[in-house]
PDB file of C-alpha atoms in Angstrom:
ATOM      1  CA  ALA A   1      19.841  -4.477  10.420  1.00 97.00           C
ATOM      2  CA  LYS A   2      19.704  -6.870   7.490  1.00 98.00           C
ATOM      3  CA  GLU A   3      23.452  -7.402   7.518  1.00 98.00           C
ATOM      4  CA  SER A   4      23.338  -8.144  11.269  1.00 98.00           C
ATOM      5  CA  LEU A   5      20.647 -10.774  10.712  1.00 98.00           C
ATOM      6  CA  LEU A   6      22.550 -12.318   7.816  1.00 98.00           C
ATOM      7  CA  ARG A   7      25.741 -12.571   9.895  1.00 98.00           C
ATOM      8  CA  ASP A   8      24.013 -14.032  12.942  1.00 98.00           C
ATOM      9  CA  LYS A   9      20.494 -15.459  12.939  1.00 98.00           C
ATOM     10  CA  ASP A  10      20.329 -15.072  16.739  1.00 97.00           C
ATOM     11  CA  THR A  11      21.619 -11.504  16.864  1.00 98.00           C
ATOM     12  CA  ARG A  12      20.239  -8.953  19.280  1.00 97.00           C
ATOM     13  CA  GLN A  13      21.891  -6.140  17.332  1.00 97.00           C
ATOM     14  CA  ALA A  14      19.631  -5.824  14.278  1.00 98.00           C
ATOM     15  CA  ILE A  15      18.547  -2.263  14.992  1.00 97.00           C
ATOM     16  CA  MET A  16      17.197   0.107  12.360  1.00 96.00           C
ATOM     17  CA  ARG A  17      17.572   3.705  13.530  1.00 94.00           C
ATOM     18  CA  PHE A  18      15.176   6.349  12.262  1.00 90.00           C
ATOM     19  CA  SER A  19      15.894   9.215  14.666  1.00 80.00           C
ATOM     20  CA  LEU A  20      19.405  10.365  13.794  1.00 79.00           C
ATOM     21  CA  PRO A  21      21.718  12.910  15.456  1.00 79.00           C
ATOM     22  CA  GLU A  22      21.151  15.428  12.662  1.00 81.00           C
ATOM     23  CA  HIS A  23      17.457  15.516  13.629  1.00 78.00           C
ATOM     24  CA  GLN A  24      18.347  16.635  17.159  1.00 78.00           C
ATOM     25  CA  TRP A  25      18.770  20.391  17.104  1.00 80.00           C
ATOM     26  CA  GLU A  26      17.380  23.049  19.381  1.00 87.00           C
ATOM     27  CA  GLY A  27      14.143  24.488  18.073  1.00 85.00           C
ATOM     28  CA  ASN A  28      13.317  21.554  15.772  1.00 79.00           C
ATOM     29  CA  LYS A  29       9.539  21.164  16.094  1.00 76.00           C
ATOM     30  CA  ASP A  30       9.407  18.304  13.579  1.00 75.00           C
ATOM     31  CA  GLN A  31      11.668  15.609  15.003  1.00 78.00           C
ATOM     32  CA  THR A  32      11.344  12.111  13.644  1.00 86.00           C
ATOM     33  CA  CYS A  33       8.548  10.292  15.474  1.00 89.00           C
ATOM     34  CA  THR A  34       9.944   6.798  14.889  1.00 92.00           C
ATOM     35  CA  MET A  35      12.960   6.135  17.088  1.00 92.00           C
ATOM     36  CA  HIS A  36      14.006   2.654  15.980  1.00 96.00           C
ATOM     37  CA  GLY A  37      13.017  -0.809  14.871  1.00 98.00           C
ATOM     38  CA  ASN A  38      14.358  -3.929  16.574  1.00 98.00           C
ATOM     39  CA  TRP A  39      14.507  -7.067  14.433  1.00 98.00           C
ATOM     40  CA  LEU A  40      14.736 -10.541  15.956  1.00 98.00           C
ATOM     41  CA  ILE A  41      14.622 -14.021  14.476  1.00 98.00           C
ATOM     42  CA  ARG A  42      13.331 -16.511  17.009  1.00 98.00           C
ATOM     43  CA  ASP A  43      12.066 -20.028  16.246  1.00 98.00           C
ATOM     44  CA  ASP A  44      12.427 -19.317  12.497  1.00 98.00           C
ATOM     45  CA  ARG A  45      10.092 -16.329  12.766  1.00 98.00           C
ATOM     46  CA  LEU A  46      11.039 -12.763  11.869  1.00 98.00           C
ATOM     47  CA  ASN A  47       9.765 -10.337  14.500  1.00 98.00           C
ATOM     48  CA  LEU A  48       9.790  -6.544  14.439  1.00 98.00           C
ATOM     49  CA  THR A  49       9.224  -4.083  17.265  1.00 98.00           C
ATOM     50  CA  ILE A  50       8.921  -0.424  16.338  1.00 98.00           C
ATOM     51  CA  THR A  51       9.467   2.183  19.053  1.00 97.00           C
ATOM     52  CA  MET A  52       8.038   5.644  18.531  1.00 96.00           C
ATOM     53  CA  ARG A  53       8.351   8.741  20.685  1.00 93.00           C
ATOM     54  CA  SER A  54       5.019  10.108  19.453  1.00 93.00           C
ATOM     55  CA  ASN A  55       2.167   8.930  17.229  1.00 94.00           C
ATOM     56  CA  ASP A  56      -1.038  10.626  16.048  1.00 93.00           C
ATOM     57  CA  VAL A  57      -3.802   8.002  15.794  1.00 91.00           C
ATOM     58  CA  VAL A  58      -5.585   9.711  12.874  1.00 90.00           C
ATOM     59  CA  LYS A  59      -2.849  11.112  10.663  1.00 89.00           C
ATOM     60  CA  GLY A  60       0.062   8.911  11.709  1.00 91.00           C
ATOM     61  CA  LEU A  61      -0.785   5.442  12.951  1.00 92.00           C
ATOM     62  CA  VAL A  62      -2.980   4.558   9.965  1.00 90.00           C
ATOM     63  CA  TYR A  63       0.000   5.142   7.662  1.00 93.00           C
ATOM     64  CA  ASP A  64       2.823   4.044   9.961  1.00 95.00           C
ATOM     65  CA  MET A  65       1.631   0.525  10.802  1.00 95.00           C
ATOM     66  CA  PRO A  66       0.985  -0.590   7.205  1.00 96.00           C
ATOM     67  CA  TRP A  67       4.339   0.851   6.134  1.00 97.00           C
ATOM     68  CA  PHE A  68       6.228  -0.951   8.888  1.00 98.00           C
ATOM     69  CA  CYS A  69       4.390  -4.200   8.083  1.00 97.00           C
ATOM     70  CA  SER A  70       5.424  -3.813   4.435  1.00 98.00           C
ATOM     71  CA  LEU A  71       8.989  -3.193   5.619  1.00 97.00           C
ATOM     72  CA  MET A  72       8.734  -6.458   7.536  1.00 98.00           C
ATOM     73  CA  ASP A  73       7.564  -8.244   4.366  1.00 98.00           C
ATOM     74  CA  ARG A  74      10.530  -6.782   2.476  1.00 98.00           C
ATOM     75  CA  MET A  75      13.011  -7.874   5.158  1.00 98.00           C
ATOM     76  CA  LEU A  76      11.521 -11.381   5.089  1.00 98.00           C
ATOM     77  CA  GLU A  77      11.942 -11.449   1.306  1.00 98.00           C
ATOM     78  CA  GLU A  78      15.576 -10.318   1.614  1.00 98.00           C
ATOM     79  CA  LEU A  79      16.389 -12.957   4.260  1.00 98.00           C
ATOM     80  CA  LYS A  80      14.589 -15.947   2.691  1.00 98.00           C
ATOM     81  CA  PRO A  81      17.492 -16.954   0.411  1.00 98.00           C
ATOM     82  CA  THR A  82      19.690 -17.382   3.503  1.00 98.00           C
ATOM     83  CA  TYR A  83      16.966 -18.712   5.828  1.00 98.00           C
ATOM     84  CA  PRO A  84      14.460 -20.604   3.617  1.00 98.00           C
ATOM     85  CA  GLU A  85      12.424 -21.796   6.634  1.00 98.00           C
ATOM     86  CA  LEU A  86      11.912 -18.221   7.892  1.00 98.00           C
ATOM     87  CA  GLU A  87       8.320 -17.051   8.353  1.00 98.00           C
ATOM     88  CA  LYS A  88       6.722 -13.776   9.323  1.00 98.00           C
ATOM     89  CA  GLY A  89       6.466 -13.423  13.080  1.00 98.00           C
ATOM     90  CA  THR A  90       4.980 -10.731  15.263  1.00 98.00           C
ATOM     91  CA  TYR A  91       4.835  -6.997  14.741  1.00 98.00           C
ATOM     92  CA  THR A  92       4.805  -4.872  17.895  1.00 98.00           C
ATOM     93  CA  HIS A  93       4.146  -1.124  17.777  1.00 97.00           C
ATOM     94  CA  PHE A  94       5.276   0.663  20.955  1.00 97.00           C
ATOM     95  CA  VAL A  95       4.516   4.366  21.369  1.00 97.00           C
ATOM     96  CA  HIS A  96       5.623   6.574  24.259  1.00 97.00           C
ATOM     97  CA  SER A  97       2.943   9.216  23.543  1.00 95.00           C
ATOM     98  CA  ILE A  98      -0.042   8.294  21.385  1.00 93.00           C
ATOM     99  CA  HIS A  99      -2.570  11.045  20.885  1.00 93.00           C
ATOM    100  CA  MET A 100      -5.305  12.633  18.833  1.00 90.00           C
ATOM    101  CA  TYR A 101      -5.845  16.255  18.027  1.00 90.00           C
ATOM    102  CA  GLU A 102      -9.049  18.067  18.912  1.00 90.00           C
ATOM    103  CA  SER A 103      -9.364  19.081  15.255  1.00 93.00           C
ATOM    104  CA  ASP A 104      -9.795  15.345  14.417  1.00 90.00           C
ATOM    105  CA  ARG A 105     -12.529  14.735  16.998  1.00 87.00           C
ATOM    106  CA  ASP A 106     -15.341  14.554  14.388  1.00 90.00           C
ATOM    107  CA  ILE A 107     -13.377  12.041  12.308  1.00 88.00           C
ATOM    108  CA  ILE A 108     -12.838   9.831  15.347  1.00 85.00           C
ATOM    109  CA  ILE A 109     -16.487  10.044  16.402  1.00 87.00           C
ATOM    110  CA  ARG A 110     -17.533   8.958  12.891  1.00 87.00           C
ATOM    111  CA  MET A 111     -15.088   6.039  13.129  1.00 83.00           C
ATOM    112  CA  ILE A 112     -15.863   4.717  16.612  1.00 81.00           C
ATOM    113  CA  GLY A 113     -18.877   6.631  17.902  1.00 81.00           C
ATOM    114  CA  ASP A 114     -19.305   9.327  20.499  1.00 76.00           C
ATOM    115  CA  PRO A 115     -17.979   8.245  23.915  1.00 69.00           C
ATOM    116  CA  GLN A 116     -20.505  10.490  25.720  1.00 69.00           C
TER     117      GLN A 116
END
């Protein structure tokens, strides 16, 4: 992804793949949740969209988002020598199936209150 952005500031091909073919085997109950990240530079702003197939709001999201934001900071740092005007843009977190587990219900109620 970084090399794509360094070759062409306007690229639409700066994709970082997380889910790889070797993760796709019959019976695998622990497939990678993050599918890919799409990096774009627009108006001198570095933007990142992460696409996930599945995300647990208690044990996943709270770790995933900060990590991806730190990855964005690192990419910005790596690109700054080539694009000194570059700034941090938007982070978008897209999830096909976001969920919580019943076993985490008490944790969620303590965090946001009981919906009943």
